[in-house]
mmCIF file of C-alpha atoms in Angstrom:
data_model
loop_
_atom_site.group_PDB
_atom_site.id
_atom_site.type_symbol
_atom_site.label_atom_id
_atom_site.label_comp_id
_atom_site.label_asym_id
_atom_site.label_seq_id
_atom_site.Cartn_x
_atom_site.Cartn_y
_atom_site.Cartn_z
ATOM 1 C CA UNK A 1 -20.995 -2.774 3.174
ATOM 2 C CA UNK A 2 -18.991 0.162 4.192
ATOM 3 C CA UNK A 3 -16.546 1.777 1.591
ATOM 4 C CA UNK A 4 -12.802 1.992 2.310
ATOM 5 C CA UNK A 5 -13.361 6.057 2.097
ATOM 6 C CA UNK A 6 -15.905 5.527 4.964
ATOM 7 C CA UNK A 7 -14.332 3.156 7.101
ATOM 8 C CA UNK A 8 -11.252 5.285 7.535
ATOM 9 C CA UNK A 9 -12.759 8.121 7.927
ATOM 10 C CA UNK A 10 -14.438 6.788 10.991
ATOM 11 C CA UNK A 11 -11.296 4.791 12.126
ATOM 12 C CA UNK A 12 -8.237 7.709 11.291
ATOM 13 C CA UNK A 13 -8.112 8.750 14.644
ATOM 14 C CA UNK A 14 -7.909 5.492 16.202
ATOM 15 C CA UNK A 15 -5.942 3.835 13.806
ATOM 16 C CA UNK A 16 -2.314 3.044 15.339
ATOM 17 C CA UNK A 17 -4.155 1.648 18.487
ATOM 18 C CA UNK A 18 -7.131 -0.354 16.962
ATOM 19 C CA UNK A 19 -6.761 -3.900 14.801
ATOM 20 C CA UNK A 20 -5.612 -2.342 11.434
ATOM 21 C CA UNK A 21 -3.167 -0.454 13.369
ATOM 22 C CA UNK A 22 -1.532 -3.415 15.674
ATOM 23 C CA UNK A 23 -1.925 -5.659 12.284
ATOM 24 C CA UNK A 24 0.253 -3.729 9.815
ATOM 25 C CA UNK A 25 2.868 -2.540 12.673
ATOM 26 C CA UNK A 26 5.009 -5.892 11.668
ATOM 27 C CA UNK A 27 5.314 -4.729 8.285
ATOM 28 C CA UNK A 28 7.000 -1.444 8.565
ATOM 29 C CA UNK A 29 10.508 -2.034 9.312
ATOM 30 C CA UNK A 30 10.688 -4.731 6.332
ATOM 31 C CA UNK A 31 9.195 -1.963 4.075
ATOM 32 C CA UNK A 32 11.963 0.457 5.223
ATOM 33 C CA UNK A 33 14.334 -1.642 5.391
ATOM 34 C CA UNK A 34 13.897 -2.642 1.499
ATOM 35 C CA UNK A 35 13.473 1.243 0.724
ATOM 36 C CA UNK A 36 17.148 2.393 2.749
ATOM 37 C CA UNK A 37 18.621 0.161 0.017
ATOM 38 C CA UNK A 38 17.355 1.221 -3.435
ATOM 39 C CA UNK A 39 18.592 4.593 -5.100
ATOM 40 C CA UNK A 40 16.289 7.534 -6.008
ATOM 41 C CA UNK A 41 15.081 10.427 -4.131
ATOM 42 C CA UNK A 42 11.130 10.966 -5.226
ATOM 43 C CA UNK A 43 9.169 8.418 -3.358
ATOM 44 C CA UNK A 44 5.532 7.950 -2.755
ATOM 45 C CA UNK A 45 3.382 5.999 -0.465
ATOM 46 C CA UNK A 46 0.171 5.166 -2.064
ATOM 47 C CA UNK A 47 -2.151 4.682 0.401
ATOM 48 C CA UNK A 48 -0.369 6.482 3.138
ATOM 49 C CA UNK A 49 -2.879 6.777 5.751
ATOM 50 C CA UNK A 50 -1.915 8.306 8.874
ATOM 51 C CA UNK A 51 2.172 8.867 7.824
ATOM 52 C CA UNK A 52 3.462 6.387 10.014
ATOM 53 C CA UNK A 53 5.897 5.135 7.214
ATOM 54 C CA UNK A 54 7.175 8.107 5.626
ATOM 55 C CA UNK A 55 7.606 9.198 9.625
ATOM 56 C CA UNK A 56 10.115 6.406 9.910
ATOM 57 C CA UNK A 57 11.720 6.636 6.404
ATOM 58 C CA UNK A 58 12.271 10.667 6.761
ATOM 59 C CA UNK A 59 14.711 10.346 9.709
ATOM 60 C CA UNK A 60 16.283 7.200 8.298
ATOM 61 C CA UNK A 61 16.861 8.365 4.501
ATOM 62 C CA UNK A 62 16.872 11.468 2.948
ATOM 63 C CA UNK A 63 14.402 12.094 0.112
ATOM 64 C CA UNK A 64 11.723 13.975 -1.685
ATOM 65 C CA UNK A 65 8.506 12.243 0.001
ATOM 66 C CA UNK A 66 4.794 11.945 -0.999
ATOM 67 C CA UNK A 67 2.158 10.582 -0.030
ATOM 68 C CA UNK A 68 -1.794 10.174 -1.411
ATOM 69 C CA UNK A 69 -5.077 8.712 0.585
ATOM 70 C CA UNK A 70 -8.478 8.561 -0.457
ATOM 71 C CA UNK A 71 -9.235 9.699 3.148
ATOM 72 C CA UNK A 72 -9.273 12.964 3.952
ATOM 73 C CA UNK A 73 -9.345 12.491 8.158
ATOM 74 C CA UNK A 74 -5.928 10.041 7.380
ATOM 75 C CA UNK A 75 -4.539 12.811 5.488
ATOM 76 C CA UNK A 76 -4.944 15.202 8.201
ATOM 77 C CA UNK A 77 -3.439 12.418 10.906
ATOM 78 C CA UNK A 78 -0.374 12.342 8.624
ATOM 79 C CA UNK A 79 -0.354 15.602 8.696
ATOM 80 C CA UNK A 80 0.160 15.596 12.013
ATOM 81 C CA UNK A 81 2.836 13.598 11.632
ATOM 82 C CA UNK A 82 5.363 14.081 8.743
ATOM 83 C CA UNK A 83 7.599 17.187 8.487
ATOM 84 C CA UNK A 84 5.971 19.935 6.629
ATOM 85 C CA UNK A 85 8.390 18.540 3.354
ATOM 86 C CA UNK A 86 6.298 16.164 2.591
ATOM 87 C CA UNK A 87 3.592 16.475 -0.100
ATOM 88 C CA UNK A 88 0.141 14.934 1.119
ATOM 89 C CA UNK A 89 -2.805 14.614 -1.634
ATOM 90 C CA UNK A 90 -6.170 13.491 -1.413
ATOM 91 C CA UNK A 91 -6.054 11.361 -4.001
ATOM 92 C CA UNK A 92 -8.014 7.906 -5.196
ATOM 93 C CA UNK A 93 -5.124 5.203 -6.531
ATOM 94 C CA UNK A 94 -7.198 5.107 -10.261
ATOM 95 C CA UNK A 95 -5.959 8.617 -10.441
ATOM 96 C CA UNK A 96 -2.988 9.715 -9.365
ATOM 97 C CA UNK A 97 -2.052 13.106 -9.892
ATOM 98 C CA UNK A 98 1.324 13.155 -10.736
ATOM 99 C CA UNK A 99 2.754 13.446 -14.262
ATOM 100 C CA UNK A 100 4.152 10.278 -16.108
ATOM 101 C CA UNK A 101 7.828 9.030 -14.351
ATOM 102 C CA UNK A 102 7.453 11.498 -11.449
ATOM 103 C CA UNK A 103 8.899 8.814 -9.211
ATOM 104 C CA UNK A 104 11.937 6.219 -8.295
ATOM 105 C CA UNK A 105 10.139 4.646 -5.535
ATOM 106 C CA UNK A 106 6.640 3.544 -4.805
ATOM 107 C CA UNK A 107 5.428 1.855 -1.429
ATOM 108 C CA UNK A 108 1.829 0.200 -1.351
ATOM 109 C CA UNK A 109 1.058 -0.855 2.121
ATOM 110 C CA UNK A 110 -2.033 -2.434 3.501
ATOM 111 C CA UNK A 111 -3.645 -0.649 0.963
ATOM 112 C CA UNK A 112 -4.220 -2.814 -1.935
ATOM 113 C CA UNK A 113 -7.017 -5.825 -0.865
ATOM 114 C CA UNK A 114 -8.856 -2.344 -0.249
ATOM 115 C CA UNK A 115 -8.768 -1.929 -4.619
ATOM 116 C CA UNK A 116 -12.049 -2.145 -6.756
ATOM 117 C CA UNK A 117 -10.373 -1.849 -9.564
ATOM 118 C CA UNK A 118 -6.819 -3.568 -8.955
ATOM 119 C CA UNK A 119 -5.580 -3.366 -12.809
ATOM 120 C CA UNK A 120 -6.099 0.062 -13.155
ATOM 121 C CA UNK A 121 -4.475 0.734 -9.968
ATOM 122 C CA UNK A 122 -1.225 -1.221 -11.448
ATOM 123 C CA UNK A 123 -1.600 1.091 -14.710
ATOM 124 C CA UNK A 124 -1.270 4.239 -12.837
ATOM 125 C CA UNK A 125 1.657 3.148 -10.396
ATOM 126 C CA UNK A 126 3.106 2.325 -13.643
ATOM 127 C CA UNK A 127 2.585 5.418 -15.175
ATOM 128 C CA UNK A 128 3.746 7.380 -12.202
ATOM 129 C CA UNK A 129 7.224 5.297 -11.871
ATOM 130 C CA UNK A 130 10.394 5.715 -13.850
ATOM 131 C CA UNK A 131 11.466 2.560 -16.107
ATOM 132 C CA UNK A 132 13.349 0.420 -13.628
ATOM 133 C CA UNK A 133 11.547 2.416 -10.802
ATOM 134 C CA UNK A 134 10.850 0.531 -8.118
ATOM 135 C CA UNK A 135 8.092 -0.848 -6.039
ATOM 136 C CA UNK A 136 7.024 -2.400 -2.517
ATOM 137 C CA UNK A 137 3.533 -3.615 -2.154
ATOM 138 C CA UNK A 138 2.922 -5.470 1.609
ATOM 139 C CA UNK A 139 -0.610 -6.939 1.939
ATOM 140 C CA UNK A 140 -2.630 -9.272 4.319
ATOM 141 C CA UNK A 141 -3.198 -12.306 3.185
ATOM 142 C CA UNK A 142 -4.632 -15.786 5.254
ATOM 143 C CA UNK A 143 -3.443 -19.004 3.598
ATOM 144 C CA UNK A 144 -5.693 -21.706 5.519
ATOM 145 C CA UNK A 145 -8.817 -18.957 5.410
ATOM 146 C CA UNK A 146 -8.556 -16.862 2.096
ATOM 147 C CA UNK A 147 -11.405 -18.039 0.287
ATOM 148 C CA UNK A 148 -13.848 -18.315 3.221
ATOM 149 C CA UNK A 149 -12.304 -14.442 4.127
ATOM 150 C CA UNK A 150 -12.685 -13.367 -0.012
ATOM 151 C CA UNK A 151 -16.542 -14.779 0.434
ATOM 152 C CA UNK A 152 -17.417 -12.824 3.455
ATOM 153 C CA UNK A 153 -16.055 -9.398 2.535
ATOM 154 C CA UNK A 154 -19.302 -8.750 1.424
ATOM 155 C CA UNK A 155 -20.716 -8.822 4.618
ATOM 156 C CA UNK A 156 -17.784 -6.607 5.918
ATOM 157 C CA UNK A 157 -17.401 -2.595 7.260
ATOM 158 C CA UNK A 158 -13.865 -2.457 6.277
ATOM 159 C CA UNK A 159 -13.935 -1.302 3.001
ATOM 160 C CA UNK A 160 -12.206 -4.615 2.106
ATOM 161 C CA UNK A 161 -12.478 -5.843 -1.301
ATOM 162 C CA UNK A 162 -10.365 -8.826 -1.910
ATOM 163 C CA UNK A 163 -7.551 -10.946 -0.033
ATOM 164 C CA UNK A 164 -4.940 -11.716 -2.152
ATOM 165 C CA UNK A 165 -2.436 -14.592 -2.415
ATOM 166 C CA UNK A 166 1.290 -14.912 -4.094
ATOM 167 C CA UNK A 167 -0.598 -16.839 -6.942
ATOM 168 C CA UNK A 168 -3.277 -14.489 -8.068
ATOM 169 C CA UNK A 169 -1.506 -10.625 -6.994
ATOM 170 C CA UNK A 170 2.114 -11.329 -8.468
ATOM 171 C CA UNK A 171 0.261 -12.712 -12.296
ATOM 172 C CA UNK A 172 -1.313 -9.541 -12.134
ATOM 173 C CA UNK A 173 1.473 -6.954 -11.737
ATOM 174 C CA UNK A 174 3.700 -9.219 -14.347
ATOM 175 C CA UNK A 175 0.685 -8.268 -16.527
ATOM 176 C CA UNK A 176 0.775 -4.583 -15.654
ATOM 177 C CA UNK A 177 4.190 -4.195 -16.770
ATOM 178 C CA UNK A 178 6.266 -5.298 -13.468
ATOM 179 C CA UNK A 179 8.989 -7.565 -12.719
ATOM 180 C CA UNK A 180 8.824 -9.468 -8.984
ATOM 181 C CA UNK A 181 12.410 -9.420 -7.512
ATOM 182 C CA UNK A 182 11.482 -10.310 -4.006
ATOM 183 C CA UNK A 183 8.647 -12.120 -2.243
ATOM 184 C CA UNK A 184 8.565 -12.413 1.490
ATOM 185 C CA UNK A 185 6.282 -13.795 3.715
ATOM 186 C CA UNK A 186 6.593 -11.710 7.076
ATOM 187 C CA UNK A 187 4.659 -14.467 8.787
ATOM 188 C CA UNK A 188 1.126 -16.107 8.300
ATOM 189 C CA UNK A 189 -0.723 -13.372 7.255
ATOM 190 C CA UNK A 190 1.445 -11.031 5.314
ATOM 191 C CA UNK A 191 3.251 -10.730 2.877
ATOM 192 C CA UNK A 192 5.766 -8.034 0.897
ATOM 193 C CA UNK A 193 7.004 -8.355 -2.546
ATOM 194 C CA UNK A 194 9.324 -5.528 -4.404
ATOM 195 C CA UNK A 195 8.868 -5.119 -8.377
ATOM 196 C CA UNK A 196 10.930 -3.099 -10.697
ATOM 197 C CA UNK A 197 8.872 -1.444 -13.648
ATOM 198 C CA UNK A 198 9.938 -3.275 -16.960
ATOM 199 C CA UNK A 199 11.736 -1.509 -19.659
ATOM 200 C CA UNK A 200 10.200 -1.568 -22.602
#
């Protein structure tokens, strides 16, 4: 099974025109669409692969942008990309490195199924955002074909690691310190929900 660090690596170059590309295309103007209308200037896309949505959200909003990837020929894609503004780290989600609050805004797209270890991914988004900070997580997910899909990853070379539904993802960033304002599904097989970190 090929790691997620592997597979895009191999598929950076490629990426807008192959399947992951022409899959997660649908999801970007709902993402900045939900971003245009929440205040705060520091936002980061975790996960940002090649830049495409800090591309669209830099001529659309201002802001202070970042963005982290775990691979370092996606980093080099964005880039090619974003405006020389915007902060791009190689960086693994478990370990973000950014101090405590640094941001208003987090985005999480088609990123997250790719998570070994998807609690201690929500602990450091949480660290990283401001109380009442906000976040957007879009994800696949496959209704009708989810558990057959969760019991062949293992046979995969997509660095996939599990396909989540409304029922087992949203339980776990309640847990993690989040409330769910929003849940949409974009159509059969994806979904985007927005959180705001709790106050406590």
């Amino acid at each position: 099974m090929m790691n997620s660090r592997e597979y895009f690596d191999r598929t950076a170059k490629e990426y807008d025109e192959g399947h992951d590309g022409r899959f997660v295309r649908c999801m970007y103007p709902e993402i900045v669409g939900q971003v245009k209308e929440l205040p705060g200037k520091n936002i980061l896309d975790i996960g940002c692969g090649n830049g495409n949505i800090i591309k669209m959200l830099e001529t659309q909003r201002p802001g202070h942008y970042y963005g982290v990837d775990l691979s370092s020929e996606m980093i080099k894609e964005a880039e090619k990309r974003v405006s020389k503004k915007v902060v791009l780290k190689l960086a693994d989600v478990v370990s973000l490195p950014f101090a405590d609050e640094s941001f208003d805004i987090l985005i999480c797209n088609a990123s997250f199924h790719h998570y070994e270890e998807p609690e201690k991914a929500i602990s450091e988004m949480n660290r990283v955002l401001r109380p009442g900070g906000a976040l957007i997580l879009g994800d696949p997910t496959f209704p009708l074909f989810r558990r057959f899909l969760n019991w062949a990853i293992q046979w995969a070379n997509s660095g996939d690691v599990w396909i989540y539904g409304k029922n087992d993802i949203l339980p776990l960033f309640r847990s993690g310190g989040f409330d769910i304002l929003k849940w949409k599904r974009l159509n059969y097989r994806a979904f985007i929900f927005q959180a705001r970190k709790r106050d406590e």
